[in-house]
XYZ file of C-alpha atoms in Angstrom:
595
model
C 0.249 -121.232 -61.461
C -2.412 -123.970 -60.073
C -1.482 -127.475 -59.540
C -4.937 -128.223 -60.123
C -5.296 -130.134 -63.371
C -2.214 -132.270 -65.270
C -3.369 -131.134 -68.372
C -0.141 -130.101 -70.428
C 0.643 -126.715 -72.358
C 3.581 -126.218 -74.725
C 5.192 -129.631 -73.926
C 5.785 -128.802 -70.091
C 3.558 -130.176 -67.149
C 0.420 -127.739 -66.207
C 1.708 -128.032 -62.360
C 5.136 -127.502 -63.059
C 5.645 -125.056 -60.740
C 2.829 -124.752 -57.548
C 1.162 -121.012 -56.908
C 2.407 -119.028 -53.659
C -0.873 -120.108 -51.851
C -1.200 -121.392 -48.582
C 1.400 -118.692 -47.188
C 2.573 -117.083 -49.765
C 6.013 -118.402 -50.013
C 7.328 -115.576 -51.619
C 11.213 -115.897 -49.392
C 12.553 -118.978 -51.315
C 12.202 -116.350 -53.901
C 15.390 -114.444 -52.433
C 18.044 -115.599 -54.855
C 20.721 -113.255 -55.778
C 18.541 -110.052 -56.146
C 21.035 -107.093 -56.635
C 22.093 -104.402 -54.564
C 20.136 -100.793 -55.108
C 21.166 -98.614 -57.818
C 21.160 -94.727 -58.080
C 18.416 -94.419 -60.560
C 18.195 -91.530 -63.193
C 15.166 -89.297 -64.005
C 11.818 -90.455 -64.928
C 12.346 -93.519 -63.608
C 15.065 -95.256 -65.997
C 17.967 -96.809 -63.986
C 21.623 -96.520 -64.866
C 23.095 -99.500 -67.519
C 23.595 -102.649 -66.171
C 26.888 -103.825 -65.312
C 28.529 -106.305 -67.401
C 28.447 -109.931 -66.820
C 31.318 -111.122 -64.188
C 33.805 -113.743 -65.482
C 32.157 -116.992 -64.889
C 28.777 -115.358 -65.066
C 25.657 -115.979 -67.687
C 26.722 -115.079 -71.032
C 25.781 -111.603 -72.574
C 22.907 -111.597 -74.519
C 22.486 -109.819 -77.574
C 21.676 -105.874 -77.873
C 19.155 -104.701 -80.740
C 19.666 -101.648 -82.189
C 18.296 -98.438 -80.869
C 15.108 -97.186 -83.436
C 15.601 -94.206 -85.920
C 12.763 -91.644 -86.895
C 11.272 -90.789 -89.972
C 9.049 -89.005 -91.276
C 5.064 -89.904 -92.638
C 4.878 -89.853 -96.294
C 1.693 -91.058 -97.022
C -1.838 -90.751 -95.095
C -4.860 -90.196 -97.041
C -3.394 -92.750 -100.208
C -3.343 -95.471 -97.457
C -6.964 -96.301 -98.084
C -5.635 -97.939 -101.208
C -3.530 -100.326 -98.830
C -3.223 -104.275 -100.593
C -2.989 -106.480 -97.621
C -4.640 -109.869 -97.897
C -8.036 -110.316 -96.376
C -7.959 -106.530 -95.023
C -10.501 -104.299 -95.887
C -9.562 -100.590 -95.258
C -12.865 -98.417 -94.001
C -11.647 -94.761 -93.023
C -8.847 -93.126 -93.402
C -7.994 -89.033 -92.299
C -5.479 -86.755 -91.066
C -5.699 -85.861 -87.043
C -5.001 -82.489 -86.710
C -2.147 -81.525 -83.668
C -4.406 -81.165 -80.193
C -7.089 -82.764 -81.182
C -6.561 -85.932 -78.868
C -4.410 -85.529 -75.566
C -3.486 -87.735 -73.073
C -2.607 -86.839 -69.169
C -4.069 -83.279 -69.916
C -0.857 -83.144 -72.813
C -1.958 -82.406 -76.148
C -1.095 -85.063 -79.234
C 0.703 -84.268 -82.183
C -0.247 -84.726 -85.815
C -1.297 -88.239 -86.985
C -3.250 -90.181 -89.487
C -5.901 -92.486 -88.291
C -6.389 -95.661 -90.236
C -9.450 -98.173 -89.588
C -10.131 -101.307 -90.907
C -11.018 -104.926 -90.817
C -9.458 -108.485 -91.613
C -10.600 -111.783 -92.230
C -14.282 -110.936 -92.395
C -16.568 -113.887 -92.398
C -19.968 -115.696 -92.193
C -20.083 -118.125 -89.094
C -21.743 -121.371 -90.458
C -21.891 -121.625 -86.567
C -24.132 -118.883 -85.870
C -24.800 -117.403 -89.364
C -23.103 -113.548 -88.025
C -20.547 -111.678 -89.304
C -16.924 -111.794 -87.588
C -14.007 -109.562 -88.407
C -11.359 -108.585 -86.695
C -11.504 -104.603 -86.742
C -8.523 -102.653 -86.085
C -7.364 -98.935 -85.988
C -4.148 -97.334 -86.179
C -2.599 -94.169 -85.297
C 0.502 -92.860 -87.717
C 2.391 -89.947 -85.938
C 3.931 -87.651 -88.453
C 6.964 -87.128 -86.350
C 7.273 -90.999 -86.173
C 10.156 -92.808 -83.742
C 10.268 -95.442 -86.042
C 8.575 -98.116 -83.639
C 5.154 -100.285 -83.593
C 3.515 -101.049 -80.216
C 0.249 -103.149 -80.190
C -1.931 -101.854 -77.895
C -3.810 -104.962 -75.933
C -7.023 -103.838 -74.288
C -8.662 -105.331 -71.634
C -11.830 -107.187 -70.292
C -13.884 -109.410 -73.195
C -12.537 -107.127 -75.845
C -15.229 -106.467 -78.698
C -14.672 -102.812 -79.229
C -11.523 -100.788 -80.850
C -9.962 -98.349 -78.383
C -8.237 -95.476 -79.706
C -4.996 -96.573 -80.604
C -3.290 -93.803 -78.466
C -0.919 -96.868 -76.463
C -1.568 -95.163 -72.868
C 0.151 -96.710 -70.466
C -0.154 -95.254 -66.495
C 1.512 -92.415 -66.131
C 4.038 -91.775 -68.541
C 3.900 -90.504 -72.086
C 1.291 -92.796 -74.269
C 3.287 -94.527 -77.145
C 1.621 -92.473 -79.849
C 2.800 -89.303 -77.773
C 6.573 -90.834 -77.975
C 6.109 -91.101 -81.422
C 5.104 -94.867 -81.658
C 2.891 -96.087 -84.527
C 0.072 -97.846 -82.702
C -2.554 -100.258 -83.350
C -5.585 -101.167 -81.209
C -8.600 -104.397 -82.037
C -11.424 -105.602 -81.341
C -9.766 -109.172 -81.082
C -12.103 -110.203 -83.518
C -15.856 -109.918 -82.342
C -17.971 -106.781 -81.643
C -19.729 -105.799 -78.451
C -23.462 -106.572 -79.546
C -21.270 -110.235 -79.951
C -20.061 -110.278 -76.291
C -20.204 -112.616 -74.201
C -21.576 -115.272 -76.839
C -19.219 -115.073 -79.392
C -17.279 -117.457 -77.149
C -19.590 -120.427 -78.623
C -18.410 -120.021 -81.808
C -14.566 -121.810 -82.830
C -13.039 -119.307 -84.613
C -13.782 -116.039 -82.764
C -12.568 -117.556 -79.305
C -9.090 -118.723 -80.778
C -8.978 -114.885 -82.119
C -9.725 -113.610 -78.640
C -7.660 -115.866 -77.436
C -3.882 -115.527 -79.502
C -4.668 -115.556 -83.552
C -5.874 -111.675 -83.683
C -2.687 -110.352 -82.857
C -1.035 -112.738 -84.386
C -3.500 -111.905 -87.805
C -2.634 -108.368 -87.576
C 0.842 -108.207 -86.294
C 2.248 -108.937 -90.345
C -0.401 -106.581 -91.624
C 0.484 -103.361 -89.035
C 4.413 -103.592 -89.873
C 3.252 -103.651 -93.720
C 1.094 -100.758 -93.223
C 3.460 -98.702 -91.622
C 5.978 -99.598 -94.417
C 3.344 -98.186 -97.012
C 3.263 -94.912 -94.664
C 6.621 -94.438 -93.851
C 8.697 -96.193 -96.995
C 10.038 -98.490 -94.455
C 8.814 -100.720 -91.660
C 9.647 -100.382 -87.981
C 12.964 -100.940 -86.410
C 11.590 -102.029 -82.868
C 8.004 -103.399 -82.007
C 7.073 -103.171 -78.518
C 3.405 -105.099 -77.236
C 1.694 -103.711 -73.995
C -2.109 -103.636 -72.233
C -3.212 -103.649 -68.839
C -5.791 -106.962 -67.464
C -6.679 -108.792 -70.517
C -4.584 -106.544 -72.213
C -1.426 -108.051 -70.043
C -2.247 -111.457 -70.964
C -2.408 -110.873 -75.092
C 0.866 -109.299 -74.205
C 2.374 -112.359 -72.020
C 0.976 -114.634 -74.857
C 2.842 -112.508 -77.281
C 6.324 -112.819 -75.635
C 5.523 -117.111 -75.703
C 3.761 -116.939 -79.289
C 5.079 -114.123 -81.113
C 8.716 -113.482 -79.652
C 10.019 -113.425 -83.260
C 7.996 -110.284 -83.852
C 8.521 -108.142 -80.755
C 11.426 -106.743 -79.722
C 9.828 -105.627 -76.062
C 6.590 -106.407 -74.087
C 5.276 -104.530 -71.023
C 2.462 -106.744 -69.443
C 0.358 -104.502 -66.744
C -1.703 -106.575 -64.013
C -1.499 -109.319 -66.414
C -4.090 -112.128 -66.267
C -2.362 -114.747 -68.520
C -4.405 -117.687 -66.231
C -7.244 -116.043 -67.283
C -9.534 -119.052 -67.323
C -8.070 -120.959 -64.139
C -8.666 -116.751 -62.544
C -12.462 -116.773 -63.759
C -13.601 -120.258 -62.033
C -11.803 -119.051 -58.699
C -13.947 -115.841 -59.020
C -17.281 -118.022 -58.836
C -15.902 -120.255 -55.797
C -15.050 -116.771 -54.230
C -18.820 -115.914 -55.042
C -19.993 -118.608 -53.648
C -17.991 -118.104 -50.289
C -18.764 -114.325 -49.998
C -22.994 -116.163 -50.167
C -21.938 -118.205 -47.390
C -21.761 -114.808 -44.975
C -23.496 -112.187 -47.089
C -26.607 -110.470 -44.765
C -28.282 -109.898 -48.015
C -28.091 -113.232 -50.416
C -28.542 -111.096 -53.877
C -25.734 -108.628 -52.723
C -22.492 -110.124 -51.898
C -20.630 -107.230 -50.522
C -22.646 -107.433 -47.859
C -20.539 -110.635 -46.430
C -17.131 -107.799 -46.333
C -18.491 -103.768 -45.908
C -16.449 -101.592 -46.504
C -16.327 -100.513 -42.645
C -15.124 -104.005 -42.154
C -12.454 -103.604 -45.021
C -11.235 -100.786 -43.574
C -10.712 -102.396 -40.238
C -8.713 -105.535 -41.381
C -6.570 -102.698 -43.641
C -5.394 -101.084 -40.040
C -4.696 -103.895 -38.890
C -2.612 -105.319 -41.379
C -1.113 -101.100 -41.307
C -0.593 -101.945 -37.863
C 1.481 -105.403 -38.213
C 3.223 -104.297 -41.319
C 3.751 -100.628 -42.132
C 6.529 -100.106 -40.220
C 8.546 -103.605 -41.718
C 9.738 -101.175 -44.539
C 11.192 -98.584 -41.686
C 8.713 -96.104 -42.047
C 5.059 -95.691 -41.411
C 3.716 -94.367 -44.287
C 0.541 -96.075 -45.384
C 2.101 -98.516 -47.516
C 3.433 -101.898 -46.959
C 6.093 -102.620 -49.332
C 7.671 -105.719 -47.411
C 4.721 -107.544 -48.999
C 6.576 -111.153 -48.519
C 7.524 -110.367 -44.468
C 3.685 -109.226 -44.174
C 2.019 -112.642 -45.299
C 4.003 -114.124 -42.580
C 3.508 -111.565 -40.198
C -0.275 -110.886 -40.238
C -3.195 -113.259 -39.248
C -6.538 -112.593 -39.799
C -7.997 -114.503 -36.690
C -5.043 -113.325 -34.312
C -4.896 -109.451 -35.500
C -8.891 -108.429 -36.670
C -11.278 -108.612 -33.381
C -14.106 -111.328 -33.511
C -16.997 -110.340 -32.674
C -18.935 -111.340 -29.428
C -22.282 -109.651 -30.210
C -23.461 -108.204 -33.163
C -21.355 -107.390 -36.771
C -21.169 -103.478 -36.531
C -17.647 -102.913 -38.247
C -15.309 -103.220 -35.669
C -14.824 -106.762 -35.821
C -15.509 -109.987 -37.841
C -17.640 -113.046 -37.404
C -15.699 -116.256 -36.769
C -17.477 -117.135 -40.221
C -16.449 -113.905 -41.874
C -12.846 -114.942 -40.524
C -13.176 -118.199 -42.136
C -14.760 -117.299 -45.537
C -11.930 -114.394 -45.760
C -8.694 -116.486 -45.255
C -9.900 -119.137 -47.381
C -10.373 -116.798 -50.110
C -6.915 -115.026 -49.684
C -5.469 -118.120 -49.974
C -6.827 -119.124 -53.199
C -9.393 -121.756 -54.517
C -9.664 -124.524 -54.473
C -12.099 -128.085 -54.763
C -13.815 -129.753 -51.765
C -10.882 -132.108 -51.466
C -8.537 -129.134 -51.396
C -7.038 -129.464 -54.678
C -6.087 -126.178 -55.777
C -7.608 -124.148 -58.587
C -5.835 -120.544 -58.757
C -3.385 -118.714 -56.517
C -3.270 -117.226 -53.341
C -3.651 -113.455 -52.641
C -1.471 -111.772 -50.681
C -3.063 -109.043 -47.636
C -2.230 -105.689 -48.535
C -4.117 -102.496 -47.290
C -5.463 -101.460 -50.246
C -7.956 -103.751 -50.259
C -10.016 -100.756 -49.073
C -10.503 -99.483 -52.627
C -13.902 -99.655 -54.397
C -12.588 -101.866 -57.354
C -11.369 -104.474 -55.236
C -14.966 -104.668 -54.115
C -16.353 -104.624 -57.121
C -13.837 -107.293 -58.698
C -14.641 -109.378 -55.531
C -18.422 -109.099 -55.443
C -19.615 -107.841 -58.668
C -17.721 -109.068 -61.575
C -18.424 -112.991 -60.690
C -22.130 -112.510 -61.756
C -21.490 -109.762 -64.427
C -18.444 -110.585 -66.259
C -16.540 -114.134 -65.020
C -20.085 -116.014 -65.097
C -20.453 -115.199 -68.752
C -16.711 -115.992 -69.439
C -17.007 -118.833 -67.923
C -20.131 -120.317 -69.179
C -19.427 -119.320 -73.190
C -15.742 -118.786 -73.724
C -13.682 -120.896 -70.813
C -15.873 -123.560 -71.018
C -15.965 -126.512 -73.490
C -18.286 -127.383 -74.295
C -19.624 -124.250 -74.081
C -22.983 -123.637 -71.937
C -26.184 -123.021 -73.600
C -27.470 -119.177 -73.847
C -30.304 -119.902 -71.389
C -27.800 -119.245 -68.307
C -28.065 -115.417 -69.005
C -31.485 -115.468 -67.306
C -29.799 -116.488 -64.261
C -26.244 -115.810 -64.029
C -26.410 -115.255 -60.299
C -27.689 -118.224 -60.438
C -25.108 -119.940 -62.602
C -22.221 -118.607 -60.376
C -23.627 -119.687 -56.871
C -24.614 -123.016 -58.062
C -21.377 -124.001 -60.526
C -19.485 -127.162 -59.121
C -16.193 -126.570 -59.002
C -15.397 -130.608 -58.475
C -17.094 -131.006 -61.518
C -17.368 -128.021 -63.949
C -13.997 -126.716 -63.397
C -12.078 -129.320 -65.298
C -13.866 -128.086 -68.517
C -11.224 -125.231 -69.016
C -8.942 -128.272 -70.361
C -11.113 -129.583 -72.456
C -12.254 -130.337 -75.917
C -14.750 -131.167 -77.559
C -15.900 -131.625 -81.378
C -15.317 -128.545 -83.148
C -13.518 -127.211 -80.284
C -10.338 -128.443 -81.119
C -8.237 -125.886 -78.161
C -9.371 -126.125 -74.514
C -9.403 -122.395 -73.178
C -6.205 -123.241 -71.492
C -4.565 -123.635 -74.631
C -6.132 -120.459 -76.481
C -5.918 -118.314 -73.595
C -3.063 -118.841 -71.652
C 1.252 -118.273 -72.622
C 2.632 -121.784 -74.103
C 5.342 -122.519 -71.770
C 5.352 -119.480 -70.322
C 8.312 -119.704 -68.296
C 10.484 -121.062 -71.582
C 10.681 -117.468 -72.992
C 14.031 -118.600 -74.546
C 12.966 -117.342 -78.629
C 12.803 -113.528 -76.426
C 15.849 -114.064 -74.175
C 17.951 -115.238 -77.265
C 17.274 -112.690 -79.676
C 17.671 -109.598 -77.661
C 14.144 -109.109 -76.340
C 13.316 -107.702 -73.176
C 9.660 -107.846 -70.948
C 8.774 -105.846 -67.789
C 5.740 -106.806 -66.220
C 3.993 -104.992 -63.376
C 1.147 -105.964 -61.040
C -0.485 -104.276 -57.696
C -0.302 -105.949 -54.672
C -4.360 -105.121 -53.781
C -5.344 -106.548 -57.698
C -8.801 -108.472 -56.848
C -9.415 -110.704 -59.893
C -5.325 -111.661 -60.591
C -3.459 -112.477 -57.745
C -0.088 -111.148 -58.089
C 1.195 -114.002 -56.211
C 0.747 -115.933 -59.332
C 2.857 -113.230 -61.422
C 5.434 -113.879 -58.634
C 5.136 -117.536 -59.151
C 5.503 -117.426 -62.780
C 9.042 -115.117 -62.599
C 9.981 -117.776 -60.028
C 10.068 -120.562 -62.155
C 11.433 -118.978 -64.971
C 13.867 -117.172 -63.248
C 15.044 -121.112 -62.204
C 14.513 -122.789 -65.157
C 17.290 -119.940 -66.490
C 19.596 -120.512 -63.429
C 18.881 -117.438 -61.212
C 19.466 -115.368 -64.651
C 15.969 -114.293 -65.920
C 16.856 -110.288 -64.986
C 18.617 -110.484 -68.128
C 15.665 -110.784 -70.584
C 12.396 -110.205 -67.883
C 11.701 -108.425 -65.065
C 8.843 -108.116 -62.461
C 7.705 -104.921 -60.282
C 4.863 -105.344 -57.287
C 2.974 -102.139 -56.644
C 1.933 -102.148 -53.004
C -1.197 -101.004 -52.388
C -2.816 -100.823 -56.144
C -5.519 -102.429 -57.241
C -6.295 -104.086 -60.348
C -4.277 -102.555 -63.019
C -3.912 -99.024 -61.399
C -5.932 -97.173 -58.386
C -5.984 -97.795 -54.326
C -3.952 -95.971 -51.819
C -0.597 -96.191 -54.249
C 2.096 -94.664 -55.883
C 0.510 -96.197 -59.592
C 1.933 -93.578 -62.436
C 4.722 -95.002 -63.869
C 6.935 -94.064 -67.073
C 7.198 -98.107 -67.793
C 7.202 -98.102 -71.325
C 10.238 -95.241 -71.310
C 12.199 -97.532 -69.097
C 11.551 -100.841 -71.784
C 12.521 -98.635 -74.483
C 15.625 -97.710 -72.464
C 16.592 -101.587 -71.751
C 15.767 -102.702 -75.113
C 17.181 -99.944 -77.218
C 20.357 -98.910 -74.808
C 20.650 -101.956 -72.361
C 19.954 -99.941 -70.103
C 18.069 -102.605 -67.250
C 15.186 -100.802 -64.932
C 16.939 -101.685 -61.236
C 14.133 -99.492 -60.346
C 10.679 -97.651 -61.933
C 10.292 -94.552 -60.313
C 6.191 -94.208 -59.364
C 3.763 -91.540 -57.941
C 0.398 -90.652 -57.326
C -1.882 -89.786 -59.200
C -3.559 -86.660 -58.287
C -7.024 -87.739 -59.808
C -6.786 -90.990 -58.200
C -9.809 -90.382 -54.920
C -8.188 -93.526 -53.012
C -5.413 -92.186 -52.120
C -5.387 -90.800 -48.434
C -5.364 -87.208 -47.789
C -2.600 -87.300 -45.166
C -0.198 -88.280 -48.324
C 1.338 -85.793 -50.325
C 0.256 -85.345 -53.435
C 3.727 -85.149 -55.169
C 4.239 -88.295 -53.270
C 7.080 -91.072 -54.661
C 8.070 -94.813 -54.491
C 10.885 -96.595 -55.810
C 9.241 -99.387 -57.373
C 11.898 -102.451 -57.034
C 13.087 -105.748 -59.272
C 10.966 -108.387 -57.254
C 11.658 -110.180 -55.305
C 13.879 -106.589 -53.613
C 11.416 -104.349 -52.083
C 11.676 -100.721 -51.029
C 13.069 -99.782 -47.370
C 13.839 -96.694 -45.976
C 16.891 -95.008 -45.493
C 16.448 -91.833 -44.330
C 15.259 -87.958 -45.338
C 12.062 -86.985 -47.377
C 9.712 -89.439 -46.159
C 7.418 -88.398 -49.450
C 10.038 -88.723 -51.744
C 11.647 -92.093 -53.733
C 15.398 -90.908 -52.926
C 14.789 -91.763 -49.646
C 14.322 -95.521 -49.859
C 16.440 -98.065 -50.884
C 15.740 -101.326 -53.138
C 17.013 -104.487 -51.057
C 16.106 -107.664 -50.421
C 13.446 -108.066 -47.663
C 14.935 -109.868 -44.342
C 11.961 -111.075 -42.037
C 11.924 -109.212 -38.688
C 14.657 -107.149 -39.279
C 13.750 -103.091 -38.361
C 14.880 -100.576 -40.941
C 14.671 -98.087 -39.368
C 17.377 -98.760 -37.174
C 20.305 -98.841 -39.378
């Protein structure tokens, strides 16, 4: 997390514990990490051995769900729930929704909205809409489904999560919102008090009571276990959840997670501003990094550290050993003459290793976390997060929602404009603030409270698994890293017990990139929370659709995803397979191969 600001949050220091940038310091993280595990099908690993004598105290084990059956659908649009207005209700035939090519069982879709209102702010209508799926063959669980980007529009509540079964598929009752605003709404709805604070925490917290009461009127009971997932913004409603809401869920799967969503949005117009700084063409900042010139600096971090891991494979899974490793100004070629991809201006060196190692003010005080190098910066979204998405989404988040006060609308003429000529000395420090009838600073709506204090979810049972890919370009997995470091201390070296963290080398933001990104993650939470049964390792694989993954791969290629800070290292047979790596703790300079 950035040291930048002391604002507070939850009673603990904002710079309690200092990002990975500057280097990446990701080997103080080695503390105790486990030896490998054989790991059982689909990816769930074999129970956890019991605590040794001397060793952290057992926590408690919740009780494994039990199904039942779906005795009312079409009555539900009589559902009594304060301040809930119920607008559709029907019966989804078997097959008529599939996900991963798999057809969908029976269900009853429910759609609604709650706590509708007149802004005396703006004089529109808010609600917070909602839909849920009921499967008639019901596990007797609840997952919230947290979708991503500025929210304002109800995905189908189908809880897809990469790769594996979605939770309405697994027999999950599921629930999907809007977070309280529509999309004609977005981006301004951040000026107005109310709808940001239900972007930011109090939707899911509105809707959690009302979902378990709902299912109760559709199943004569209400779940035994509620599980909370979502990918990007998504992840961070879920990593708020385990801080806010820990009483409520019983396990939380947080994908690419940007819970420093705010401090992540500013760095994205610094970054804009840098990219301007060697861009050929001003209004088109991927011209400052092509993606010939990507390319190159991905062989030749390949080239320093592919084979770390013992094999050369395309991937670089000792991600820590790499940032120590690889240089941009020793290992890409400068160029003498002209840029024509196969090497990099001494500026384009500059502007590139500043960025990787994370923004920060003219005086060097630091605003987000570092990046780490990984090959996979290649991929087309990492582009677009990098040049793109500062004009087209973070300006707008920035200006109307992070902000406080807010900006005035007249910046949407301009918001090329607005990102290229924000002062970060200045401007940034508005994230903490407040002002009049802002009574939260985005840093307090947006982010976890004490986020690395999860001790409500360790105590009662909980568990959380969050993943993130090592080639995300908007949040820096170095700051996931730095989050499970400090709460990993601040529990003595024991935070495996409740929370656990996965890297996936070479992915990009949330899934895609030359990586093994299909994973069966909310099986394996399931498994922990339900059976005790701790994830030592996710098993992942391509995805065959995925058009970033090189052709020299196979396509039933696997990884061994491991328990960060371990990372995966070859042992020997199938090089395409996950049996043939290892999960162990990465020792700098040391060649696996040669065992």
């Amino acid at each position: 997390m950035s040291r930048f600001f002391d604002g507070t949050r939850g009673g603990s220091p904002r710079n309690a514990h200092a990002p990975h940038a500057r280097g990446r310091h990701r080997m103080s993280a080695l503390v105790g990490a486990a030896a490998a595990s054989v790991v059982l099908t689909l990816g769930l690993a074999m129970p956890a051995a019991a605590a040794p004598p001397g060793g952290p105290s057992p926590l408690p084990q919740l009780s494994a769900a039990q199904p039942g059956t779906l005795k009312a659908c079409e009555s539900l649009v009589d559902f009594a729930f304060p301040s809930t207005k119920i607008t559709q209700v029907s019966r989804v035939a078997a097959g008529t929704v599939s996900n991963g090519g798999q057809p969908i069982g029976e269900h009853c879709l429910v759609r609604g909205t709650m706590n509708e209102r007149v802004s005396t702010f703006d004089g529109q209508t808010y609600a917070i809409g909602f839909e849920m799926r009921l499967p008639s063959a019901w596990a007797g669980r609840f997952l919230y489904q947290g979708n991503g980007g500025l929210d304002g529009s109800v995905a189908p509540a189908l809880g897809a999560t990469r790769g594996g079964e979605s939770g309405l598929q697994m027999g999950f009752a599921v629930i999907s919102s809007d977070a309280g605003h529509n999309g004609s709404q977005n981006p301004l709805f951040g000026r107005e008090p109310q709808a940001r604070l239900d972007y930011g925490y109090q939707a899911v917290g509105t809707l959690t009571p009302m979902a378990k009461a709902l299912i109760t009127d559709a199943y004569g009971r209400g779940p035994d276990r509620s599980y909370i997932t979502g990918g990007s913004n998504g992840g961070r409603h879920t990593m708020v959840a385990a801080a806010r809401y820990a009483d409520q869920y019983d396990g939380f799967l947080a994908i690419s997670p940007g819970f420093n969503l705010p401090q992540a949005a500013v760095a994205q117009l610094w970054g804009a501003q840098q990219w301007a700084r060697v861009a050929t063409t001003p209004a088109d900042l991927s011209t400052a990094f092509t993606p010939t010139e990507r390319t190159l600096v991905a062989q030749a971090i390949l080239a320093r550290c592919d084979g770390l891991d013992g094999l050369a494979d395309g991937m670089v899974q000792n991600s820590a050993t790499c940032q120590q490793a690889f240089s941009i100004k020793r290992d890409v070629p400068r160029c003498t003459g002209e840029r024509n991809g196969t090497c990099l201006t001494k500026e384009q060196q500059a502007v590139i290793g500043e960025i990787f190692a994370g923004a920060h003010t003219s005086n060097n005080k630091e605003i987000y976390s570092s990046f780490p190098f990984d090959p996979g910066l290649t991929q087309s979204g990492w582009a677009g997060w990098k040049f793109g998405s500062p004009i087209t989404r973070d300006a707008p988040a920035v200006g109307f929602i992070f902000t406080t006060p807010p900006a005035d609308p007249s910046i949407l003429a301009d918001l090329q404009g607005y990102a290229l000529g924000f002062d970060v000395d200045t401007e940034a420090a508005k994230i903490y603030a407040t002002s009049g009838i802002y009574t939260e600073s985005s840093m307090s709506f947006m982010t976890p409270p004490d986020p690395t204090h999860l001790d409500t979810l360790r105590d009662r049972g909980a568990k959380m698994i969050v993943i993130h890919g090592a080639s995300d370009g908007v949040f820096s997995p170095d700051d996931t890293a730095a989050w499970f470091d400090e709460l990993d201390r601040n529990n003595r070296g024991n935070a495996e017990q409740f929370a656990r963290y996965f890297e996936v080398p070479g992915m990009g933001h949330v899934a895609g990139g030359p990586a093994t990104d299909q994973h069966h993650g909310l099986a394996a939470l399931v498994d922990w929370v339900e059976q005790g049964s701790a994830p030592d390792q996710l098993i992942a694989s391509v995805n065959p659709a995925n058009p970033e993954v090189p052709a020299t791969w196979s396509p039933t290629r696997t990884r061994p995803l491991c328990v960060y800070p371990q990372v995966a290292q070859y042992v020997s047979g199938d090089p395409e397979s996950a049996s043939s790596f290892a999960c162990e703790r990465p020792r700098p300079g040391l060649a696996y191969g040669a065992r």
